[in-house]
Amino acid sequence: MHLRAVGRPIVSTACYCESCRKAGGLFEALPGAGRVRNSDGSTDYVLFRKDRIACAKGADRLGEHRLTATSKTRRVVATCCNTPMFLEFTGGHWLTLYRDRFDPSARPPVEMRVMTRDRREGVTIAPDLPNHTGHSGRFMLKLIGAWAAMAFRAPKVDYVKGALDGHGT
């Protein structure tokens, strides 16, 4: 399984939201799966414009998972090894790639922490990065700027074929 990202990412974040923590736990429990979440419960992501991501190899091994049947967010996993690859907010213009899927030498540093209000009880967050209780204005401006650069298009990701469970499309 190989995704190819071209150009600069929109932003690189650590997310503490409840759904990312829940999905991370589900994925980590799959046979042969590695860690998804950091020790503090957050998950590191790198956001790219959809038009800058291609599936170079292994599209037939991608399966989707939704936390609920009506969820607008689908998480995509390489079914050959149970490795989470990315999240897609359907209708959005970006893909949220799991940061650990990047080669360490090319892995963008985390720029900010988001959704910290949802962090696990007892987790203390260091002040070394901007920490936002939700999605910051800067985060949203970066998404809007990327969308404007795409002429306000939201390309379809049509290389994900199957569902991992009853919550797929």
Tab-separated table of C-alpha atoms in Angstrom:
chain	number	residue	atom	x	y	z
A	1	MET	CA	0.000	0.000	0.000
A	2	HIS	CA	1.493	3.307	-1.036
A	3	LEU	CA	0.011	6.805	-1.069
A	4	ARG	CA	1.879	9.614	-2.782
A	5	ALA	CA	1.593	13.170	-1.423
A	6	VAL	CA	2.835	16.062	-3.562
A	7	GLY	CA	3.632	19.565	-2.376
A	8	ARG	CA	3.375	21.133	1.020
A	9	PRO	CA	0.793	19.955	3.538
A	10	ILE	CA	-1.976	22.287	4.681
A	11	VAL	CA	-1.157	21.712	8.354
A	12	SER	CA	0.177	19.037	10.707
A	13	THR	CA	-1.725	18.513	13.963
A	14	ALA	CA	-2.211	16.322	16.995
A	15	CYS	CA	-5.926	15.713	17.588
A	16	TYR	CA	-7.438	14.852	20.965
A	17	CYS	CA	-11.091	14.529	19.888
A	18	GLU	CA	-13.175	11.696	21.247
A	19	SER	CA	-13.804	10.120	17.814
A	20	CYS	CA	-10.106	10.002	16.936
A	21	ARG	CA	-9.357	8.427	20.315
A	22	LYS	CA	-12.182	5.896	19.867
A	23	ALA	CA	-11.173	4.989	16.303
A	24	GLY	CA	-7.531	4.742	17.380
A	25	GLY	CA	-8.475	2.203	20.028
A	26	LEU	CA	-10.498	0.174	17.525
A	27	PHE	CA	-7.644	0.152	15.005
A	28	GLU	CA	-5.006	-0.710	17.582
A	29	ALA	CA	-7.099	-3.762	18.560
A	30	LEU	CA	-7.041	-5.190	15.003
A	31	PRO	CA	-4.778	-8.228	14.442
A	32	GLY	CA	-1.218	-7.142	13.614
A	33	ALA	CA	-2.007	-3.436	13.900
A	34	GLY	CA	0.472	-1.004	15.374
A	35	ARG	CA	-0.083	2.018	17.580
A	36	VAL	CA	-2.232	4.829	16.275
A	37	ARG	CA	-2.457	7.058	19.324
A	38	ASN	CA	0.296	8.802	21.234
A	39	SER	CA	0.773	8.049	24.932
A	40	ASP	CA	-1.447	11.053	25.802
A	41	GLY	CA	-4.300	9.713	23.634
A	42	SER	CA	-3.805	12.131	20.735
A	43	THR	CA	-3.322	11.136	17.102
A	44	ASP	CA	-0.898	12.939	14.788
A	45	TYR	CA	-2.137	13.909	11.330
A	46	VAL	CA	-0.933	15.718	8.228
A	47	LEU	CA	-3.619	17.382	6.104
A	48	PHE	CA	-3.216	17.617	2.327
A	49	ARG	CA	-5.392	18.863	-0.479
A	50	LYS	CA	-7.201	15.929	-2.096
A	51	ASP	CA	-5.801	16.876	-5.488
A	52	ARG	CA	-2.280	16.345	-4.114
A	53	ILE	CA	-2.774	12.746	-2.937
A	54	ALA	CA	-2.735	9.685	-5.171
A	55	CYS	CA	-2.853	5.999	-4.436
A	56	ALA	CA	0.275	4.729	-6.178
A	57	LYS	CA	-0.155	1.092	-5.191
A	58	GLY	CA	-2.609	-1.126	-3.315
A	59	ALA	CA	-5.947	0.641	-3.797
A	60	ASP	CA	-7.612	-2.768	-3.847
A	61	ARG	CA	-6.475	-3.214	-0.226
A	62	LEU	CA	-8.136	-0.088	1.146
A	63	GLY	CA	-11.233	-0.452	3.281
A	64	GLU	CA	-13.251	2.190	5.038
A	65	HIS	CA	-14.629	2.406	8.544
A	66	ARG	CA	-17.169	4.840	9.966
A	67	LEU	CA	-17.809	5.122	13.681
A	68	THR	CA	-21.558	5.344	12.975
A	69	ALA	CA	-23.655	4.653	9.896
A	70	THR	CA	-24.332	8.399	9.490
A	71	SER	CA	-20.789	9.636	10.132
A	72	LYS	CA	-19.445	12.083	7.549
A	73	THR	CA	-15.912	10.990	8.422
A	74	ARG	CA	-14.576	7.781	6.989
A	75	ARG	CA	-11.303	6.347	8.154
A	76	VAL	CA	-9.432	4.298	5.577
A	77	VAL	CA	-7.303	1.297	6.492
A	78	ALA	CA	-4.902	-0.902	4.485
A	79	THR	CA	-6.658	-4.235	5.004
A	80	CYS	CA	-3.523	-6.256	4.252
A	81	CYS	CA	-1.885	-5.142	7.509
A	82	ASN	CA	-4.663	-3.268	9.367
A	83	THR	CA	-2.755	0.003	9.083
A	84	PRO	CA	-4.862	3.193	9.213
A	85	MET	CA	-3.939	5.400	6.261
A	86	PHE	CA	-6.169	8.485	6.271
A	87	LEU	CA	-9.441	10.125	7.232
A	88	GLU	CA	-11.762	11.783	4.791
A	89	PHE	CA	-14.462	14.229	5.727
A	90	THR	CA	-16.771	13.378	2.837
A	91	GLY	CA	-17.495	16.473	0.818
A	92	GLY	CA	-14.311	18.114	2.091
A	93	HIS	CA	-11.410	19.189	-0.091
A	94	TRP	CA	-8.638	17.675	2.083
A	95	LEU	CA	-7.444	14.309	3.318
A	96	THR	CA	-6.147	13.813	6.820
A	97	LEU	CA	-3.248	11.361	6.632
A	98	TYR	CA	-1.900	9.565	9.666
A	99	ARG	CA	1.448	11.284	10.271
A	100	ASP	CA	3.196	7.995	11.114
A	101	ARG	CA	2.615	6.798	7.530
A	102	PHE	CA	5.308	9.215	6.353
A	103	ASP	CA	8.938	8.221	6.247
A	104	PRO	CA	10.535	9.683	9.404
A	105	SER	CA	12.935	11.775	7.321
A	106	ALA	CA	9.999	13.388	5.458
A	107	ARG	CA	7.502	13.569	8.339
A	108	PRO	CA	6.353	17.157	8.914
A	109	PRO	CA	6.566	18.309	12.535
A	110	VAL	CA	3.322	18.794	14.449
A	111	GLU	CA	2.399	22.497	14.292
A	112	MET	CA	-0.479	22.598	16.772
A	113	ARG	CA	-2.726	20.534	19.010
A	114	VAL	CA	-6.481	20.657	18.394
A	115	MET	CA	-9.593	19.521	20.255
A	116	THR	CA	-7.723	19.515	23.552
A	117	ARG	CA	-11.011	19.942	25.449
A	118	ASP	CA	-11.702	16.270	24.622
A	119	ARG	CA	-8.414	14.938	25.995
A	120	ARG	CA	-8.458	12.062	28.447
A	121	GLU	CA	-8.913	12.983	32.077
A	122	GLY	CA	-5.601	13.630	33.781
A	123	VAL	CA	-3.670	14.438	30.591
A	124	THR	CA	-1.508	17.544	30.925
A	125	ILE	CA	-0.507	19.194	27.676
A	126	ALA	CA	2.884	20.841	27.296
A	127	PRO	CA	2.991	24.511	26.242
A	128	ASP	CA	5.605	23.836	23.527
A	129	LEU	CA	3.044	24.202	20.692
A	130	PRO	CA	-0.165	26.166	20.217
A	131	ASN	CA	-2.906	24.234	22.040
A	132	HIS	CA	-6.497	24.786	20.943
A	133	THR	CA	-9.640	23.594	22.681
A	134	GLY	CA	-11.313	23.209	19.272
A	135	HIS	CA	-10.163	24.000	15.747
A	136	SER	CA	-8.366	27.331	15.792
A	137	GLY	CA	-8.925	30.244	13.456
A	138	ARG	CA	-5.460	29.582	12.002
A	139	PHE	CA	-6.420	25.951	11.328
A	140	MET	CA	-9.639	27.004	9.589
A	141	LEU	CA	-7.891	29.731	7.563
A	142	LYS	CA	-5.364	27.192	6.302
A	143	LEU	CA	-8.214	24.917	5.160
A	144	ILE	CA	-10.055	27.777	3.458
A	145	GLY	CA	-6.836	28.975	1.785
A	146	ALA	CA	-6.215	25.491	0.393
A	147	TRP	CA	-9.798	25.296	-0.844
A	148	ALA	CA	-9.506	28.681	-2.570
A	149	ALA	CA	-6.271	27.489	-4.244
A	150	MET	CA	-8.303	24.548	-5.576
A	151	ALA	CA	-10.914	26.909	-7.068
A	152	PHE	CA	-13.352	25.734	-4.363
A	153	ARG	CA	-13.477	22.183	-5.694
A	154	ALA	CA	-13.736	19.051	-3.574
A	155	PRO	CA	-12.404	16.109	-5.624
A	156	LYS	CA	-13.785	12.641	-4.978
A	157	VAL	CA	-11.581	9.927	-3.504
A	158	ASP	CA	-12.770	6.994	-5.567
A	159	TYR	CA	-9.975	4.491	-4.996
A	160	VAL	CA	-11.407	3.195	-1.691
A	161	LYS	CA	-13.658	0.285	-2.584
A	162	GLY	CA	-14.813	-1.673	0.415
A	163	ALA	CA	-16.134	-1.329	3.924
A	164	LEU	CA	-14.419	-2.880	6.929
A	165	ASP	CA	-17.690	-3.344	8.775
A	166	GLY	CA	-21.395	-2.562	8.608
A	167	HIS	CA	-20.721	1.159	8.790
A	168	GLY	CA	-19.093	1.515	5.362
A	169	THR	CA	-20.728	2.938	2.285
